[in-house]
PDB file of C-alpha atoms in Angstrom:
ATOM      1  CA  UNK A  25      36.359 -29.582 -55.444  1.00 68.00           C
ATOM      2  CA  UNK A  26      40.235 -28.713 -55.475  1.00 87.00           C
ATOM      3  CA  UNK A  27      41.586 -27.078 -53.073  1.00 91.00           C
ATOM      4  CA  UNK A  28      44.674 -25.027 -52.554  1.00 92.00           C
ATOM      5  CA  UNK A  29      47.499 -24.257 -49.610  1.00 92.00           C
ATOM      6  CA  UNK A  30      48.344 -21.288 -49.017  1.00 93.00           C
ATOM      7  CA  UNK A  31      52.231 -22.145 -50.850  1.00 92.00           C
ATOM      8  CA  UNK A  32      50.138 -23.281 -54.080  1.00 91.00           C
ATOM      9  CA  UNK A  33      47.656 -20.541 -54.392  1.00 91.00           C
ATOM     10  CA  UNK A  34      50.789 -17.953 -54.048  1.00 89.00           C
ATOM     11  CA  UNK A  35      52.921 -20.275 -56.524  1.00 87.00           C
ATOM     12  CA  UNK A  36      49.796 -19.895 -59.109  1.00 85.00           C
ATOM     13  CA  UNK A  37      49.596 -16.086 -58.320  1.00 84.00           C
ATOM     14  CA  UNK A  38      52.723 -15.778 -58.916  1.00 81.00           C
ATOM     15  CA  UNK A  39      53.693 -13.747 -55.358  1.00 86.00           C
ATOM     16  CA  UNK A  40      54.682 -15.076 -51.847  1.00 90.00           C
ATOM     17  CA  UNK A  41      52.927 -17.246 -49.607  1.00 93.00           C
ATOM     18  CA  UNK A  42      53.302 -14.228 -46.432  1.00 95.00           C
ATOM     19  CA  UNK A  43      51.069 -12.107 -49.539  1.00 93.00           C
ATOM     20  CA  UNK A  44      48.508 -14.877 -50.263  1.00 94.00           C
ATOM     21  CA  UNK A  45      47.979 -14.941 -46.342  1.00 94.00           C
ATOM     22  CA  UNK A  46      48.071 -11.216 -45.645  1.00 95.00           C
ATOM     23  CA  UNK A  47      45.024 -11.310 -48.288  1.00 95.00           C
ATOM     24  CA  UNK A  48      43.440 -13.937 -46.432  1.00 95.00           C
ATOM     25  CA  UNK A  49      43.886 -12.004 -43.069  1.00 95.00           C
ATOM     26  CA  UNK A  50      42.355  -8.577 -44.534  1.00 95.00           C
ATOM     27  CA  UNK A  51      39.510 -10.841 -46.147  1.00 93.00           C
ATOM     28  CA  UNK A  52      40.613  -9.867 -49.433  1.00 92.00           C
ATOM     29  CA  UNK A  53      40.729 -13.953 -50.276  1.00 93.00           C
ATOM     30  CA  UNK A  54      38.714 -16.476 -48.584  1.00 92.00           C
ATOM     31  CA  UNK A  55      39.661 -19.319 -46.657  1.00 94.00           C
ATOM     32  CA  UNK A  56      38.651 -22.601 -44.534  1.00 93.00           C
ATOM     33  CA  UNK A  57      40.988 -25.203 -42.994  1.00 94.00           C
ATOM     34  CA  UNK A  58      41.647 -28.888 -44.221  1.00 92.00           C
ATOM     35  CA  UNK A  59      41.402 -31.866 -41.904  1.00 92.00           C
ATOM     36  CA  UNK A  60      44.933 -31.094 -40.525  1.00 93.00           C
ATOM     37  CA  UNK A  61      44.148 -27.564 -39.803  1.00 93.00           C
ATOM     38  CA  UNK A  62      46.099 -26.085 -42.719  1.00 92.00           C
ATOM     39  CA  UNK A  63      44.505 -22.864 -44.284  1.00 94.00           C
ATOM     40  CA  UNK A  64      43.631 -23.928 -47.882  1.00 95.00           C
ATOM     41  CA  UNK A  65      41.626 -21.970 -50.758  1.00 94.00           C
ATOM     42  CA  UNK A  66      38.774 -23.198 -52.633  1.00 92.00           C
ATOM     43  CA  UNK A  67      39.623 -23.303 -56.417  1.00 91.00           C
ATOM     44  CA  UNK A  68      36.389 -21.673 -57.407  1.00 90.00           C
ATOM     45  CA  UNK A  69      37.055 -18.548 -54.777  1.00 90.00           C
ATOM     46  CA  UNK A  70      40.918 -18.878 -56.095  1.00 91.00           C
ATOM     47  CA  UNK A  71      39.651 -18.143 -59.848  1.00 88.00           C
ATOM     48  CA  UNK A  72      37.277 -15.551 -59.123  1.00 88.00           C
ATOM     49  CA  UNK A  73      40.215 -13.559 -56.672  1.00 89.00           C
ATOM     50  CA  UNK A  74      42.144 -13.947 -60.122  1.00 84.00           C
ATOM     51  CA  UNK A  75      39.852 -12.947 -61.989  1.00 81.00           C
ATOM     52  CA  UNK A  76      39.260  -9.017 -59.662  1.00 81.00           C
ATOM     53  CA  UNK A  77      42.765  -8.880 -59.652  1.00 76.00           C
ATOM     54  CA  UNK A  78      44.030  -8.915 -63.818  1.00 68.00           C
ATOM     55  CA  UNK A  79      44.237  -5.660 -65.303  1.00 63.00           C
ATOM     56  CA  UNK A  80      42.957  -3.575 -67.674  1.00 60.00           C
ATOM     57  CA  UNK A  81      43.554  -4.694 -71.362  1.00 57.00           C
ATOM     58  CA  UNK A  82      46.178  -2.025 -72.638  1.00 61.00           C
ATOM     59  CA  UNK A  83      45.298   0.740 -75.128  1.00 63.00           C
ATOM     60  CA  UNK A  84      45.597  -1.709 -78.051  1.00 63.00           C
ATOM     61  CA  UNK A  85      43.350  -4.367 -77.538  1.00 61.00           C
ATOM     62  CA  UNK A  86      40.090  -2.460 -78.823  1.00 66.00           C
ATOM     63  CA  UNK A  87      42.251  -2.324 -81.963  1.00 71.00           C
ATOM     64  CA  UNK A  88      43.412  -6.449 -82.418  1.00 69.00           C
ATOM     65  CA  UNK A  89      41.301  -9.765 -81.909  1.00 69.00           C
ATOM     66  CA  UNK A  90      44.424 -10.847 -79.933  1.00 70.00           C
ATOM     67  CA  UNK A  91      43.386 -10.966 -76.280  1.00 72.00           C
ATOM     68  CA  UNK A  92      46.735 -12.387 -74.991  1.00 81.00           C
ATOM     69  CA  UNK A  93      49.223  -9.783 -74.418  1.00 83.00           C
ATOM     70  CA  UNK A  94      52.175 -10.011 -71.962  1.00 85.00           C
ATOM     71  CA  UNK A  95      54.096  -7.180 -70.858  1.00 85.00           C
ATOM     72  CA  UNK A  96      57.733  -8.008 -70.740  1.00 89.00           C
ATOM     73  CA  UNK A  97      61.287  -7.263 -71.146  1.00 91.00           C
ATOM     74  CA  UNK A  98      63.572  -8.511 -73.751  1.00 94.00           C
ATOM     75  CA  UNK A  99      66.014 -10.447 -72.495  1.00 95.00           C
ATOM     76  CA  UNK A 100      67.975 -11.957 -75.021  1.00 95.00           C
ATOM     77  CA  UNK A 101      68.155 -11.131 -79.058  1.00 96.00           C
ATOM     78  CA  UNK A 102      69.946 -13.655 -81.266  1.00 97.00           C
ATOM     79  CA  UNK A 103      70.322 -12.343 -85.038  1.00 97.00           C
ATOM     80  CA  UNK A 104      71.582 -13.915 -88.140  1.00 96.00           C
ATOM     81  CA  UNK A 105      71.180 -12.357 -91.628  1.00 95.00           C
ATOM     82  CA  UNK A 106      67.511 -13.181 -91.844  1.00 97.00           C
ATOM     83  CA  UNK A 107      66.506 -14.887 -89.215  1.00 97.00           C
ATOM     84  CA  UNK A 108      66.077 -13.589 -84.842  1.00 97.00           C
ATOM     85  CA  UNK A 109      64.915 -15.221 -82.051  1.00 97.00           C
ATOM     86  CA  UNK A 110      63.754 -12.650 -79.403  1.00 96.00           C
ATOM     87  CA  UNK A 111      63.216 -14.137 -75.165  1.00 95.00           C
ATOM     88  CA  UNK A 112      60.961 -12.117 -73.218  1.00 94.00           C
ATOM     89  CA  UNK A 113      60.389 -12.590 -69.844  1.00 91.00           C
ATOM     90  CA  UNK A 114      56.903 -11.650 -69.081  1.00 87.00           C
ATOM     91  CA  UNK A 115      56.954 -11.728 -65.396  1.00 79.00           C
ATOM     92  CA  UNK A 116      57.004 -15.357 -64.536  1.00 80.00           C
ATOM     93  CA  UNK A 117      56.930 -16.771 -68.231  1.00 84.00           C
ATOM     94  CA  UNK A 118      59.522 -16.650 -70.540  1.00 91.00           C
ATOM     95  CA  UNK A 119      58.308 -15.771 -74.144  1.00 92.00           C
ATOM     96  CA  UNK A 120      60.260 -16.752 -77.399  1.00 95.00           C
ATOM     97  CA  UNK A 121      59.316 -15.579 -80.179  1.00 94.00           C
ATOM     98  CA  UNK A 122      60.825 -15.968 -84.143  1.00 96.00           C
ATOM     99  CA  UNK A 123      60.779 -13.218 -86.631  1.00 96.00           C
ATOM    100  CA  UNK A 124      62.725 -11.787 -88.971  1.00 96.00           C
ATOM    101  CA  UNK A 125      65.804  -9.476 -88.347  1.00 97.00           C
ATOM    102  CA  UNK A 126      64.225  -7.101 -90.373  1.00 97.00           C
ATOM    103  CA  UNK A 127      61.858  -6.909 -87.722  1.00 96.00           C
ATOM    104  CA  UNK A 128      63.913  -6.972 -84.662  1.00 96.00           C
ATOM    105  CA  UNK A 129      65.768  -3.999 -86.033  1.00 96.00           C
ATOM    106  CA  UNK A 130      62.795  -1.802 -87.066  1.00 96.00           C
ATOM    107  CA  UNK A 131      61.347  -2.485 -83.493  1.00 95.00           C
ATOM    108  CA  UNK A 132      64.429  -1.541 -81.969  1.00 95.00           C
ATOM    109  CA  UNK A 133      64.693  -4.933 -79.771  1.00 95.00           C
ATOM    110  CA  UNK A 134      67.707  -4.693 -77.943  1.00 94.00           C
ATOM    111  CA  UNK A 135      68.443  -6.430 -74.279  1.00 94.00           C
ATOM    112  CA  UNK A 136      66.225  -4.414 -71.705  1.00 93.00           C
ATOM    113  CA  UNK A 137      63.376  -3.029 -74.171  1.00 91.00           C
ATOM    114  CA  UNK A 138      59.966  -3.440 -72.653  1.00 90.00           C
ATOM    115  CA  UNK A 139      57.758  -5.203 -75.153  1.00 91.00           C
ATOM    116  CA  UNK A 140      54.243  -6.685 -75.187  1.00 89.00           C
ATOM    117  CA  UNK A 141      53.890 -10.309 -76.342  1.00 90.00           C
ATOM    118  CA  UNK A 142      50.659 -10.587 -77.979  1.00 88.00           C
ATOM    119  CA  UNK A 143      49.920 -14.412 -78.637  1.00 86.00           C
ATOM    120  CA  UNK A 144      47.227 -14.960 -81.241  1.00 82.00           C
ATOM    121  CA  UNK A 145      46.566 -19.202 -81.284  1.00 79.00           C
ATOM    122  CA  UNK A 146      43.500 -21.127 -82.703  1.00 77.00           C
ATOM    123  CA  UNK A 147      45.364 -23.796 -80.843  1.00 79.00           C
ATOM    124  CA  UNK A 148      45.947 -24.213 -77.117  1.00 78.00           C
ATOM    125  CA  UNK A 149      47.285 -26.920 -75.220  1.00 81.00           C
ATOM    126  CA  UNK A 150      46.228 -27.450 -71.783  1.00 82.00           C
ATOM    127  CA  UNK A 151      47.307 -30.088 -69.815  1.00 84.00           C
ATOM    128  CA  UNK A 152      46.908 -31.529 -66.103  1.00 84.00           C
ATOM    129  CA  UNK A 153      49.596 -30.683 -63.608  1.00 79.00           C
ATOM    130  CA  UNK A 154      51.242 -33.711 -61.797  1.00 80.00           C
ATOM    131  CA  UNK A 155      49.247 -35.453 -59.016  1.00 71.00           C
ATOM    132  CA  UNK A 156      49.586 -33.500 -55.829  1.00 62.00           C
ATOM    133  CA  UNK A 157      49.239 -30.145 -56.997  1.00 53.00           C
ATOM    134  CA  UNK A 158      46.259 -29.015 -55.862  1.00 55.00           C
ATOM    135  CA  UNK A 159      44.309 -31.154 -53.818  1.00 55.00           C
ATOM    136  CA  UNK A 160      40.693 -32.516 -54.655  1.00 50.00           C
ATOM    137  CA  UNK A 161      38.105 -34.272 -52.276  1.00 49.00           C
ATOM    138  CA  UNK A 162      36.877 -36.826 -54.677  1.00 43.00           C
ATOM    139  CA  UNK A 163      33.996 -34.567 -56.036  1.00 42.00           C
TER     140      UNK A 163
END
């Protein structure tokens, strides 16, 4: 079973550690100590918190088999006379995506737009983080 600190779980979620353990004080997230006495989150209970907490799909998604859809903003546009590269920064991920400049410029993508990533892959990569993060008991 892996198990989380309280400075993982938040670094997962994305948000503080003080937030992760104001959850755990209001019961919102649970919680049991390690052999040291730290305060560290089951990765089962971790996934299903995550799981209450995403939101709604937006408007669209009834409408697209894409299921992936990040709400950014654009924050850089590079354009050549076919060609664009657009970054996004989707709250902790930065998105890049390639299209043409036709595009760019009939979407209006400018520095500071809000845009929605949608990511569409038959192919995902998923790899193991380093040793360390997280911690397991051997099970």
């Amino acid at each position: 079973m892996t198990m989380f600190r309280m400075g993982e779980a938040a670094e997962l979620l994305g948000v503080s550690a003080d937030t992760v353990r104001r959850w755990v004080d209001a019961g919102r997230l649970a919680a049991g100590r390690d052999e040291q006495g730290h305060r560290v989150i089951d990765g089962v209970a971790l996934a299903a918190f995550v799981r209450t907490q995403a939101g709604d799909p937006d408007d669209r998604a009834d409408e697209s088999s894409a299921r992936n859809r990040l709400r950014g903003i654009v924050t850089a546009v590079r354009k050549d006379a076919v060609m664009a590269q657009v970054d996004i920064q989707a709250g902790p991920f930065r998105v890049v995506s390639l299209m043409s400049r036709e595009a760019v410029d009939d979407l209006g993508l400018s520095v500071g737009s809000v845009t929605i990533a949608v990511i569409k892959s038959t192919t995902v990569v998923v790899e193991r983080p380093p040793t360390g993060a997280g911690r397991s008991n051997g099970s």
